[in-house]
Amino acid sequence: MKKGFFYKVTMLLAAAFIYGSVQTSEACTRVVYKGTNNTIITARSMDWKDEIDANLWVFPSGMERSGSVGKNSVNWTSKYGSVIASAWDIATTDGINEKGLVANILWLVETEYPKFNPDGTKPGITISAWAQYVLDNFATVNEAVEALKKEEFVIVSDYLPGTQKFATLHLSISDATGDNAIFEYVNGKLNIHHSPTYTVMTNSPIFNDQLAINKYWESIPGTDMLPGTNRAADRFARAAYYIEAIPQTADLRTSIASVFSVIRNCSVPYGISSEAEPNISSTRWRSVADQKNLMYFFETVKTPNTFWVDLTKLDLTKKGKVRKLDVSHNQTYSGETSALFKEAKPFVFLGI
């Protein structure tokens, strides 16, 4: 049994090395911290080979939404307001809603979505709105899992604008209770990994294999050795170790600082690239969501300050306005920034 286990781990580590060496994917890391007195904090890094224009948006409840895939699109009205980070103002990549639910999308090259029939009976939703759909409709992870496992719609993806790169993403969500779920489409099938213990997600390989690889690293004391490369499996191991090693506290300054230190440890230095390992991409920005106090912290690598948004200072009701904070031109902000958001027309999700 023991020999078989270590053989499997060895093969998985080899597979992870191959994926890290030859696949043209993008890299990100997501990790969830659980402190005392119901302190739950989710952090993510956004890693991309090229500049990625990000802006922060305030979306109130009551917004009419469409899946943006033609006449056979999912349509919904947002139940909850949210603060989100956009990519090129065509997609929601990250965010937190007024109930403390956090959604993050990351790259997974093994993804294969079900086929979408524009004239079929099952409606579709563009992948660019997948995270926003979850933030708009659910207060807890369990609610989202129960709804999404019914597969009442199809995720519809396409090539990124101006590229030959087909968008293949998986979704992670966490809530204010510390529950977690990860949604992956493998061979056209939806795999849902639902457990409060699933606090870390990176990229390839698929989540089950990541857990098996990390099992190996759990047998080695982190104070003795941790994998140090930028590959997804190594970032997974470092995030899993450090998120448990940092102080477990309800003190806001300490917990936020500690979580930022973990996600920075799992980030890729700016300007790093490798033709031999095209999946290694520089970290462009990082976010940290405090789900207990409803605060969303943000920093980009080209500005010197970390700033934040206090959701309790925003009007997220149906009477609220869509607002935008532009960070796509390296603007520098400091401290709490809710008053700096400007009323704006909501961006249109990239569809087909």
PDB file of N, CA and C in Angstrom, residues 38-93:
ATOM      1  N   ASN A  38     -14.547  33.798  13.979  1.00  0.00           N
ATOM      2  CA  ASN A  38     -15.200  33.801  12.667  1.00  0.00           C
ATOM      3  C   ASN A  38     -14.500  34.684  11.637  1.00  0.00           C
ATOM      4  N   THR A  39     -13.211  34.842  11.767  1.00  0.00           N
ATOM      5  CA  THR A  39     -12.443  35.605  10.789  1.00  0.00           C
ATOM      6  C   THR A  39     -12.131  34.723   9.584  1.00  0.00           C
ATOM      7  N   ILE A  40     -12.679  35.091   8.434  1.00  0.00           N
ATOM      8  CA  ILE A  40     -12.450  34.362   7.184  1.00  0.00           C
ATOM      9  C   ILE A  40     -11.953  35.363   6.148  1.00  0.00           C
ATOM     10  N   ILE A  41     -10.833  35.047   5.503  1.00  0.00           N
ATOM     11  CA  ILE A  41     -10.221  35.957   4.532  1.00  0.00           C
ATOM     12  C   ILE A  41      -9.778  35.144   3.316  1.00  0.00           C
ATOM     13  N   THR A  42     -10.165  35.593   2.127  1.00  0.00           N
ATOM     14  CA  THR A  42      -9.764  34.929   0.891  1.00  0.00           C
ATOM     15  C   THR A  42      -8.842  35.838   0.091  1.00  0.00           C
ATOM     16  N   ALA A  43      -7.710  35.294  -0.356  1.00  0.00           N
ATOM     17  CA  ALA A  43      -6.747  36.053  -1.152  1.00  0.00           C
ATOM     18  C   ALA A  43      -6.518  35.368  -2.482  1.00  0.00           C
ATOM     19  N   ARG A  44      -6.198  36.162  -3.491  1.00  0.00           N
ATOM     20  CA  ARG A  44      -5.816  35.595  -4.788  1.00  0.00           C
ATOM     21  C   ARG A  44      -4.788  36.490  -5.460  1.00  0.00           C
ATOM     22  N   SER A  45      -3.945  35.864  -6.274  1.00  0.00           N
ATOM     23  CA  SER A  45      -3.046  36.594  -7.153  1.00  0.00           C
ATOM     24  C   SER A  45      -3.529  36.409  -8.583  1.00  0.00           C
ATOM     25  N   MET A  46      -3.419  37.448  -9.379  1.00  0.00           N
ATOM     26  CA  MET A  46      -3.742  37.358 -10.800  1.00  0.00           C
ATOM     27  C   MET A  46      -2.440  37.395 -11.573  1.00  0.00           C
ATOM     28  N   ASP A  47      -2.083  36.271 -12.178  1.00  0.00           N
ATOM     29  CA  ASP A  47      -0.838  36.145 -12.925  1.00  0.00           C
ATOM     30  C   ASP A  47      -1.169  36.026 -14.414  1.00  0.00           C
ATOM     31  N   TRP A  48      -0.475  36.807 -15.216  1.00  0.00           N
ATOM     32  CA  TRP A  48      -0.769  36.821 -16.653  1.00  0.00           C
ATOM     33  C   TRP A  48       0.488  37.207 -17.408  1.00  0.00           C
ATOM     34  N   LYS A  49       0.670  36.670 -18.605  1.00  0.00           N
ATOM     35  CA  LYS A  49       1.886  36.934 -19.361  1.00  0.00           C
ATOM     36  C   LYS A  49       1.974  38.372 -19.836  1.00  0.00           C
ATOM     37  N   ASP A  50       0.826  38.981 -20.118  1.00  0.00           N
ATOM     38  CA  ASP A  50       0.796  40.347 -20.631  1.00  0.00           C
ATOM     39  C   ASP A  50       0.081  41.257 -19.643  1.00  0.00           C
ATOM     40  N   GLU A  51       0.145  42.559 -19.894  1.00  0.00           N
ATOM     41  CA  GLU A  51      -0.584  43.496 -19.051  1.00  0.00           C
ATOM     42  C   GLU A  51      -2.077  43.164 -19.095  1.00  0.00           C
ATOM     43  N   ILE A  52      -2.719  43.202 -17.943  1.00  0.00           N
ATOM     44  CA  ILE A  52      -4.146  42.926 -17.866  1.00  0.00           C
ATOM     45  C   ILE A  52      -4.810  44.115 -17.181  1.00  0.00           C
ATOM     46  N   ASP A  53      -5.610  44.838 -17.940  1.00  0.00           N
ATOM     47  CA  ASP A  53      -6.263  46.027 -17.408  1.00  0.00           C
ATOM     48  C   ASP A  53      -7.349  45.616 -16.427  1.00  0.00           C
ATOM     49  N   ALA A  54      -7.178  46.016 -15.180  1.00  0.00           N
ATOM     50  CA  ALA A  54      -8.154  45.695 -14.136  1.00  0.00           C
ATOM     51  C   ALA A  54      -8.766  46.988 -13.610  1.00  0.00           C
ATOM     52  N   ASN A  55     -10.056  46.958 -13.357  1.00  0.00           N
ATOM     53  CA  ASN A  55     -10.747  48.043 -12.682  1.00  0.00           C
ATOM     54  C   ASN A  55     -11.635  47.442 -11.609  1.00  0.00           C
ATOM     55  N   LEU A  56     -11.937  48.230 -10.587  1.00  0.00           N
ATOM     56  CA  LEU A  56     -12.855  47.793  -9.550  1.00  0.00           C
ATOM     57  C   LEU A  56     -14.229  48.401  -9.803  1.00  0.00           C
ATOM     58  N   TRP A  57     -15.264  47.583  -9.569  1.00  0.00           N
ATOM     59  CA  TRP A  57     -16.632  48.003  -9.829  1.00  0.00           C
ATOM     60  C   TRP A  57     -17.512  47.732  -8.621  1.00  0.00           C
ATOM     61  N   VAL A  58     -18.468  48.630  -8.406  1.00  0.00           N
ATOM     62  CA  VAL A  58     -19.546  48.417  -7.436  1.00  0.00           C
ATOM     63  C   VAL A  58     -20.809  48.113  -8.228  1.00  0.00           C
ATOM     64  N   PHE A  59     -21.367  46.935  -8.013  1.00  0.00           N
ATOM     65  CA  PHE A  59     -22.607  46.545  -8.660  1.00  0.00           C
ATOM     66  C   PHE A  59     -23.697  46.409  -7.593  1.00  0.00           C
ATOM     67  N   PRO A  60     -24.744  47.222  -7.629  1.00  0.00           N
ATOM     68  CA  PRO A  60     -25.831  47.091  -6.654  1.00  0.00           C
ATOM     69  C   PRO A  60     -26.720  45.896  -6.972  1.00  0.00           C
ATOM     70  N   SER A  61     -27.587  45.550  -6.052  1.00  0.00           N
ATOM     71  CA  SER A  61     -28.582  44.512  -6.323  1.00  0.00           C
ATOM     72  C   SER A  61     -29.627  45.066  -7.289  1.00  0.00           C
ATOM     73  N   GLY A  62     -30.432  44.170  -7.843  1.00  0.00           N
ATOM     74  CA  GLY A  62     -31.499  44.586  -8.746  1.00  0.00           C
ATOM     75  C   GLY A  62     -31.076  44.814 -10.178  1.00  0.00           C
ATOM     76  N   MET A  63     -29.835  44.460 -10.545  1.00  0.00           N
ATOM     77  CA  MET A  63     -29.378  44.646 -11.919  1.00  0.00           C
ATOM     78  C   MET A  63     -29.892  43.520 -12.812  1.00  0.00           C
ATOM     79  N   GLU A  64     -30.362  43.890 -13.997  1.00  0.00           N
ATOM     80  CA  GLU A  64     -30.819  42.910 -14.966  1.00  0.00           C
ATOM     81  C   GLU A  64     -29.609  42.389 -15.741  1.00  0.00           C
ATOM     82  N   ARG A  65     -29.454  41.085 -15.774  1.00  0.00           N
ATOM     83  CA  ARG A  65     -28.280  40.471 -16.396  1.00  0.00           C
ATOM     84  C   ARG A  65     -28.680  39.502 -17.506  1.00  0.00           C
ATOM     85  N   SER A  66     -27.736  39.298 -18.420  1.00  0.00           N
ATOM     86  CA  SER A  66     -27.915  38.323 -19.491  1.00  0.00           C
ATOM     87  C   SER A  66     -26.660  37.483 -19.626  1.00  0.00           C
ATOM     88  N   GLY A  67     -26.844  36.219 -20.031  1.00  0.00           N
ATOM     89  CA  GLY A  67     -25.709  35.328 -20.256  1.00  0.00           C
ATOM     90  C   GLY A  67     -24.916  35.652 -21.490  1.00  0.00           C
ATOM     91  N   SER A  68     -25.411  36.546 -22.358  1.00  0.00           N
ATOM     92  CA  SER A  68     -24.665  37.092 -23.498  1.00  0.00           C
ATOM     93  C   SER A  68     -24.196  36.041 -24.499  1.00  0.00           C
ATOM     94  N   VAL A  69     -25.039  35.040 -24.729  1.00  0.00           N
ATOM     95  CA  VAL A  69     -24.690  34.035 -25.750  1.00  0.00           C
ATOM     96  C   VAL A  69     -25.794  33.918 -26.796  1.00  0.00           C
ATOM     97  N   GLY A  70     -26.518  34.996 -27.023  1.00  0.00           N
ATOM     98  CA  GLY A  70     -27.572  34.982 -28.021  1.00  0.00           C
ATOM     99  C   GLY A  70     -28.945  34.786 -27.414  1.00  0.00           C
ATOM    100  N   LYS A  71     -29.874  34.363 -28.258  1.00  0.00           N
ATOM    101  CA  LYS A  71     -31.275  34.248 -27.830  1.00  0.00           C
ATOM    102  C   LYS A  71     -31.473  33.193 -26.752  1.00  0.00           C
ATOM    103  N   ASN A  72     -30.578  32.216 -26.677  1.00  0.00           N
ATOM    104  CA  ASN A  72     -30.715  31.142 -25.695  1.00  0.00           C
ATOM    105  C   ASN A  72     -29.809  31.406 -24.490  1.00  0.00           C
ATOM    106  N   SER A  73     -29.905  32.615 -23.944  1.00  0.00           N
ATOM    107  CA  SER A  73     -29.062  33.029 -22.818  1.00  0.00           C
ATOM    108  C   SER A  73     -29.816  32.938 -21.498  1.00  0.00           C
ATOM    109  N   VAL A  74     -29.081  32.656 -20.434  1.00  0.00           N
ATOM    110  CA  VAL A  74     -29.619  32.774 -19.084  1.00  0.00           C
ATOM    111  C   VAL A  74     -29.880  34.256 -18.799  1.00  0.00           C
ATOM    112  N   ASN A  75     -31.000  34.542 -18.172  1.00  0.00           N
ATOM    113  CA  ASN A  75     -31.298  35.895 -17.736  1.00  0.00           C
ATOM    114  C   ASN A  75     -31.596  35.881 -16.246  1.00  0.00           C
ATOM    115  N   TRP A  76     -31.120  36.898 -15.523  1.00  0.00           N
ATOM    116  CA  TRP A  76     -31.360  36.948 -14.086  1.00  0.00           C
ATOM    117  C   TRP A  76     -31.312  38.386 -13.588  1.00  0.00           C
ATOM    118  N   THR A  77     -31.830  38.586 -12.407  1.00  0.00           N
ATOM    119  CA  THR A  77     -31.762  39.867 -11.712  1.00  0.00           C
ATOM    120  C   THR A  77     -30.936  39.662 -10.456  1.00  0.00           C
ATOM    121  N   SER A  78     -29.928  40.491 -10.250  1.00  0.00           N
ATOM    122  CA  SER A  78     -29.020  40.287  -9.121  1.00  0.00           C
ATOM    123  C   SER A  78     -29.748  40.467  -7.795  1.00  0.00           C
ATOM    124  N   LYS A  79     -29.575  39.478  -6.912  1.00  0.00           N
ATOM    125  CA  LYS A  79     -30.162  39.530  -5.567  1.00  0.00           C
ATOM    126  C   LYS A  79     -29.266  40.278  -4.592  1.00  0.00           C
ATOM    127  N   TYR A  80     -27.958  40.253  -4.864  1.00  0.00           N
ATOM    128  CA  TYR A  80     -26.993  40.832  -3.938  1.00  0.00           C
ATOM    129  C   TYR A  80     -26.059  41.805  -4.660  1.00  0.00           C
ATOM    130  N   GLY A  81     -25.686  42.857  -3.956  1.00  0.00           N
ATOM    131  CA  GLY A  81     -24.689  43.765  -4.483  1.00  0.00           C
ATOM    132  C   GLY A  81     -23.292  43.222  -4.258  1.00  0.00           C
ATOM    133  N   SER A  82     -22.332  43.712  -5.041  1.00  0.00           N
ATOM    134  CA  SER A  82     -20.971  43.185  -4.951  1.00  0.00           C
ATOM    135  C   SER A  82     -19.944  44.233  -5.345  1.00  0.00           C
ATOM    136  N   VAL A  83     -18.708  43.980  -4.933  1.00  0.00           N
ATOM    137  CA  VAL A  83     -17.534  44.712  -5.410  1.00  0.00           C
ATOM    138  C   VAL A  83     -16.673  43.705  -6.139  1.00  0.00           C
ATOM    139  N   ILE A  84     -16.302  44.022  -7.388  1.00  0.00           N
ATOM    140  CA  ILE A  84     -15.582  43.035  -8.196  1.00  0.00           C
ATOM    141  C   ILE A  84     -14.378  43.679  -8.884  1.00  0.00           C
ATOM    142  N   ALA A  85     -13.449  42.822  -9.304  1.00  0.00           N
ATOM    143  CA  ALA A  85     -12.342  43.230 -10.164  1.00  0.00           C
ATOM    144  C   ALA A  85     -12.619  42.697 -11.556  1.00  0.00           C
ATOM    145  N   SER A  86     -12.522  43.574 -12.542  1.00  0.00           N
ATOM    146  CA  SER A  86     -12.756  43.163 -13.925  1.00  0.00           C
ATOM    147  C   SER A  86     -11.433  42.951 -14.647  1.00  0.00           C
ATOM    148  N   ALA A  87     -11.500  42.210 -15.745  1.00  0.00           N
ATOM    149  CA  ALA A  87     -10.367  42.079 -16.654  1.00  0.00           C
ATOM    150  C   ALA A  87     -10.758  42.730 -17.966  1.00  0.00           C
ATOM    151  N   TRP A  88     -10.024  43.763 -18.336  1.00  0.00           N
ATOM    152  CA  TRP A  88     -10.276  44.517 -19.573  1.00  0.00           C
ATOM    153  C   TRP A  88     -11.719  45.039 -19.668  1.00  0.00           C
ATOM    154  N   ASP A  89     -12.416  45.098 -18.547  1.00  0.00           N
ATOM    155  CA  ASP A  89     -13.824  45.505 -18.512  1.00  0.00           C
ATOM    156  C   ASP A  89     -14.677  44.678 -19.481  1.00  0.00           C
ATOM    157  N   ILE A  90     -14.371  43.370 -19.505  1.00  0.00           N
ATOM    158  CA  ILE A  90     -15.198  42.441 -20.280  1.00  0.00           C
ATOM    159  C   ILE A  90     -15.583  41.213 -19.455  1.00  0.00           C
ATOM    160  N   ALA A  91     -15.021  41.088 -18.235  1.00  0.00           N
ATOM    161  CA  ALA A  91     -15.259  39.887 -17.438  1.00  0.00           C
ATOM    162  C   ALA A  91     -15.058  40.191 -15.964  1.00  0.00           C
ATOM    163  N   THR A  92     -15.796  39.472 -15.118  1.00  0.00           N
ATOM    164  CA  THR A  92     -15.552  39.493 -13.678  1.00  0.00           C
ATOM    165  C   THR A  92     -14.608  38.348 -13.341  1.00  0.00           C
ATOM    166  N   THR A  93     -13.473  38.685 -12.751  1.00  0.00           N
ATOM    167  CA  THR A  93     -12.481  37.664 -12.423  1.00  0.00           C
ATOM    168  C   THR A  93     -12.430  37.356 -10.936  1.00  0.00           C
TER     169      THR A  93
END
